[in-house]
Amino acid sequence: MKKLSIFWMIMMSLLLLSSVGYAESDLHNNEPSIENAWIREAPPVVKILAGFMSISNPTDKTVVLLGAESPLFEKVELHRSIMENGMAKMEQHKQLEIPAHGRVDFSPGGFHLMLVNPRQPLKAGDTATVTIKFEGGKSFPVVFTVRSMENMKHHHH
Ligand SMILES: [Cu+2]
């Protein structure tokens, strides 16, 4: 009997160790990730550009997006396009919650980053780094690629 319980103690500690190992590897998923970041190309006379991205939250807690900034733009605002009385409008948001294990897709007609007064012209193929800020002091530099509307139409065929 004694030998058996030692056997089980070893088994238990092995199980415990492996779960600790799992938790450690899981740490890499402990922050939001941003994919498919792009800016809609506009003629150089247009001084306000729109940026889009997908934010995934693999954590067990809601993460809160607090905004963004970039030295390439005078300011960056968090906007959402809405329809009001048949009119397309944009409303500014101070923050955006991404639910635990959830995902928010920024896209034309919905959430976007409003990139105000680019310091230099941006054309298709260019990249712009924008720092995305989350609650708790976390911020991530994200590389946005400028894409032309023509390319977009192509992708939707
Ligand atoms: Cu906007």
mmCIF file of C-alpha atoms and ligand atoms in Angstrom:
data_model
loop_
_atom_site.group_PDB
_atom_site.id
_atom_site.type_symbol
_atom_site.label_atom_id
_atom_site.label_comp_id
_atom_site.label_asym_id
_atom_site.label_seq_id
_atom_site.Cartn_x
_atom_site.Cartn_y
_atom_site.Cartn_z
ATOM 1 C CA MET A 1 0.000 0.000 0.000
ATOM 2 C CA LYS A 2 2.789 2.363 0.925
ATOM 3 C CA LYS A 3 4.529 1.836 -2.416
ATOM 4 C CA LEU A 4 1.310 2.482 -4.274
ATOM 5 C CA SER A 5 0.711 5.839 -2.579
ATOM 6 C CA ILE A 6 4.277 6.939 -3.385
ATOM 7 C CA PHE A 7 3.589 5.969 -6.986
ATOM 8 C CA TRP A 8 0.490 8.156 -7.002
ATOM 9 C CA MET A 9 2.335 11.018 -5.347
ATOM 10 C CA ILE A 10 4.869 10.916 -8.164
ATOM 11 C CA MET A 11 2.093 10.760 -10.725
ATOM 12 C CA MET A 12 0.355 13.716 -9.093
ATOM 13 C CA SER A 13 3.490 15.827 -9.037
ATOM 14 C CA LEU A 14 4.157 14.964 -12.688
ATOM 15 C CA LEU A 15 0.643 16.136 -13.570
ATOM 16 C CA LEU A 16 1.169 19.275 -11.534
ATOM 17 C CA LEU A 17 4.476 19.985 -13.246
ATOM 18 C CA SER A 18 3.006 19.548 -16.682
ATOM 19 C CA SER A 19 0.138 21.923 -15.901
ATOM 20 C CA VAL A 20 2.626 24.510 -14.646
ATOM 21 C CA GLY A 21 4.542 24.081 -17.885
ATOM 22 C CA TYR A 22 1.336 24.655 -19.821
ATOM 23 C CA ALA A 23 0.551 27.815 -17.879
ATOM 24 C CA GLU A 24 3.992 29.150 -18.636
ATOM 25 C CA SER A 25 3.733 28.580 -22.362
ATOM 26 C CA ASP A 26 0.305 30.208 -22.190
ATOM 27 C CA LEU A 27 1.894 33.438 -21.006
ATOM 28 C CA HIS A 28 2.719 34.279 -24.595
ATOM 29 C CA ASN A 29 -1.020 34.561 -25.186
ATOM 30 C CA ASN A 30 -1.384 36.968 -22.316
ATOM 31 C CA GLU A 31 -1.807 40.079 -24.355
ATOM 32 C CA PRO A 32 -3.977 41.320 -27.195
ATOM 33 C CA SER A 33 -2.682 40.876 -30.724
ATOM 34 C CA ILE A 34 -3.287 43.034 -33.762
ATOM 35 C CA GLU A 35 -3.431 41.699 -37.293
ATOM 36 C CA ASN A 36 -4.236 42.880 -40.779
ATOM 37 C CA ALA A 37 -3.458 46.535 -40.072
ATOM 38 C CA TRP A 38 -3.936 48.750 -43.114
ATOM 39 C CA ILE A 39 -4.603 52.322 -44.106
ATOM 40 C CA ARG A 40 -6.926 53.250 -46.934
ATOM 41 C CA GLU A 41 -5.032 55.190 -49.571
ATOM 42 C CA ALA A 42 -6.433 58.628 -50.351
ATOM 43 C CA PRO A 43 -5.410 61.420 -52.739
ATOM 44 C CA PRO A 44 -2.654 63.614 -51.216
ATOM 45 C CA VAL A 45 -5.140 66.507 -50.764
ATOM 46 C CA VAL A 46 -7.060 64.401 -48.254
ATOM 47 C CA LYS A 47 -5.707 65.207 -44.813
ATOM 48 C CA ILE A 48 -7.634 62.585 -42.895
ATOM 49 C CA LEU A 49 -6.940 58.895 -43.474
ATOM 50 C CA ALA A 50 -8.651 55.838 -42.047
ATOM 51 C CA GLY A 51 -6.785 52.911 -40.507
ATOM 52 C CA PHE A 52 -8.207 49.445 -39.990
ATOM 53 C CA MET A 53 -7.109 46.338 -38.064
ATOM 54 C CA SER A 54 -8.290 43.268 -36.211
ATOM 55 C CA ILE A 55 -7.700 43.088 -32.461
ATOM 56 C CA SER A 56 -7.807 39.677 -30.784
ATOM 57 C CA ASN A 57 -7.922 39.215 -27.041
ATOM 58 C CA PRO A 58 -6.792 35.682 -26.107
ATOM 59 C CA THR A 59 -6.811 36.482 -22.378
ATOM 60 C CA ASP A 60 -9.433 35.711 -19.742
ATOM 61 C CA LYS A 61 -10.046 39.396 -19.085
ATOM 62 C CA THR A 62 -11.563 42.233 -21.061
ATOM 63 C CA VAL A 63 -8.891 44.498 -22.514
ATOM 64 C CA VAL A 64 -9.588 48.153 -23.118
ATOM 65 C CA LEU A 65 -8.196 50.022 -26.102
ATOM 66 C CA LEU A 66 -7.510 53.598 -25.069
ATOM 67 C CA GLY A 67 -6.395 55.045 -28.365
ATOM 68 C CA ALA A 68 -3.372 55.360 -30.578
ATOM 69 C CA GLU A 69 -0.630 57.760 -31.521
ATOM 70 C CA SER A 70 2.013 58.120 -34.169
ATOM 71 C CA PRO A 71 4.688 60.703 -34.962
ATOM 72 C CA LEU A 72 3.503 60.422 -38.583
ATOM 73 C CA PHE A 73 0.155 62.068 -37.780
ATOM 74 C CA GLU A 74 -0.898 65.144 -35.871
ATOM 75 C CA LYS A 75 -3.357 63.001 -33.934
ATOM 76 C CA VAL A 76 -5.055 59.640 -34.065
ATOM 77 C CA GLU A 77 -8.655 59.214 -32.950
ATOM 78 C CA LEU A 78 -10.838 56.188 -32.397
ATOM 79 C CA HIS A 79 -13.958 56.506 -34.546
ATOM 80 C CA ARG A 80 -16.966 54.493 -35.528
ATOM 81 C CA SER A 81 -19.004 55.080 -38.666
ATOM 82 C CA ILE A 82 -22.719 55.004 -38.022
ATOM 83 C CA MET A 83 -25.917 55.691 -39.920
ATOM 84 C CA GLU A 84 -28.157 58.293 -38.343
ATOM 85 C CA ASN A 85 -31.437 59.251 -40.036
ATOM 86 C CA GLY A 86 -30.076 57.827 -43.273
ATOM 87 C CA MET A 87 -26.892 59.903 -42.997
ATOM 88 C CA ALA A 88 -23.431 58.422 -42.667
ATOM 89 C CA LYS A 89 -21.736 59.930 -39.634
ATOM 90 C CA MET A 90 -18.709 59.285 -37.478
ATOM 91 C CA GLU A 91 -18.696 59.263 -33.718
ATOM 92 C CA GLN A 92 -15.557 59.488 -31.620
ATOM 93 C CA HIS A 93 -14.964 56.900 -28.917
ATOM 94 C CA LYS A 94 -12.714 57.406 -25.922
ATOM 95 C CA GLN A 95 -12.160 53.680 -25.533
ATOM 96 C CA LEU A 96 -13.151 50.305 -26.884
ATOM 97 C CA GLU A 97 -13.537 47.072 -24.925
ATOM 98 C CA ILE A 98 -12.387 43.808 -26.451
ATOM 99 C CA PRO A 99 -14.084 40.984 -24.520
ATOM 100 C CA ALA A 100 -12.142 38.032 -23.097
ATOM 101 C CA HIS A 101 -11.375 35.555 -25.881
ATOM 102 C CA GLY A 102 -13.041 37.986 -28.235
ATOM 103 C CA ARG A 103 -12.090 39.945 -31.296
ATOM 104 C CA VAL A 104 -12.998 43.308 -32.783
ATOM 105 C CA ASP A 105 -12.568 43.928 -36.492
ATOM 106 C CA PHE A 106 -12.087 47.500 -37.617
ATOM 107 C CA SER A 107 -13.441 47.882 -41.145
ATOM 108 C CA PRO A 108 -14.835 50.494 -43.537
ATOM 109 C CA GLY A 109 -18.320 51.404 -42.286
ATOM 110 C CA GLY A 110 -17.441 50.500 -38.695
ATOM 111 C CA PHE A 111 -14.643 51.148 -36.255
ATOM 112 C CA HIS A 112 -11.543 52.853 -37.635
ATOM 113 C CA LEU A 113 -8.577 54.869 -36.550
ATOM 114 C CA MET A 114 -8.890 58.413 -37.825
ATOM 115 C CA LEU A 115 -5.388 59.494 -38.817
ATOM 116 C CA VAL A 116 -5.379 63.271 -38.874
ATOM 117 C CA ASN A 117 -2.924 65.410 -40.871
ATOM 118 C CA PRO A 118 -0.265 63.009 -42.138
ATOM 119 C CA ARG A 119 3.195 64.581 -41.883
ATOM 120 C CA GLN A 120 4.126 63.086 -45.239
ATOM 121 C CA PRO A 121 2.167 61.722 -48.202
ATOM 122 C CA LEU A 122 1.301 58.046 -47.936
ATOM 123 C CA LYS A 123 0.711 55.992 -51.037
ATOM 124 C CA ALA A 124 -0.152 52.348 -51.625
ATOM 125 C CA GLY A 125 2.642 50.078 -50.451
ATOM 126 C CA ASP A 126 3.966 52.533 -47.857
ATOM 127 C CA THR A 127 3.921 51.589 -44.209
ATOM 128 C CA ALA A 128 3.165 53.670 -41.136
ATOM 129 C CA THR A 129 3.837 52.610 -37.572
ATOM 130 C CA VAL A 130 1.066 53.503 -35.144
ATOM 131 C CA THR A 131 1.330 52.778 -31.431
ATOM 132 C CA ILE A 132 -1.845 51.210 -30.091
ATOM 133 C CA LYS A 133 -2.457 51.909 -26.405
ATOM 134 C CA PHE A 134 -4.295 49.677 -23.973
ATOM 135 C CA GLU A 135 -5.434 50.170 -20.406
ATOM 136 C CA GLY A 136 -2.767 49.305 -17.853
ATOM 137 C CA GLY A 137 0.016 51.116 -19.687
ATOM 138 C CA LYS A 138 0.479 48.489 -22.380
ATOM 139 C CA SER A 139 1.164 49.767 -25.845
ATOM 140 C CA PHE A 140 2.151 48.053 -29.072
ATOM 141 C CA PRO A 141 3.731 49.550 -32.173
ATOM 142 C CA VAL A 142 1.778 48.232 -35.155
ATOM 143 C CA VAL A 143 2.887 48.513 -38.771
ATOM 144 C CA PHE A 144 0.016 49.608 -41.018
ATOM 145 C CA THR A 145 0.339 49.057 -44.763
ATOM 146 C CA VAL A 146 -1.250 51.567 -47.109
ATOM 147 C CA ARG A 147 -3.595 49.883 -49.593
ATOM 148 C CA SER A 148 -5.396 51.389 -52.528
ATOM 149 C CA MET A 149 -9.151 51.171 -52.952
ATOM 150 C CA GLU A 150 -8.635 49.511 -56.349
ATOM 151 C CA ASN A 151 -6.799 46.662 -54.684
ATOM 152 C CA MET A 152 -9.618 46.368 -52.201
ATOM 153 C CA LYS A 153 -12.241 45.994 -54.908
ATOM 154 C CA HIS A 154 -10.072 43.310 -56.455
ATOM 155 C CA HIS A 155 -9.957 41.348 -53.214
ATOM 156 C CA HIS A 156 -13.744 41.385 -52.951
ATOM 157 C CA HIS A 157 -14.353 39.717 -56.329
HETATM 158 CU CU CU B 1 -13.506 58.805 -38.598
#
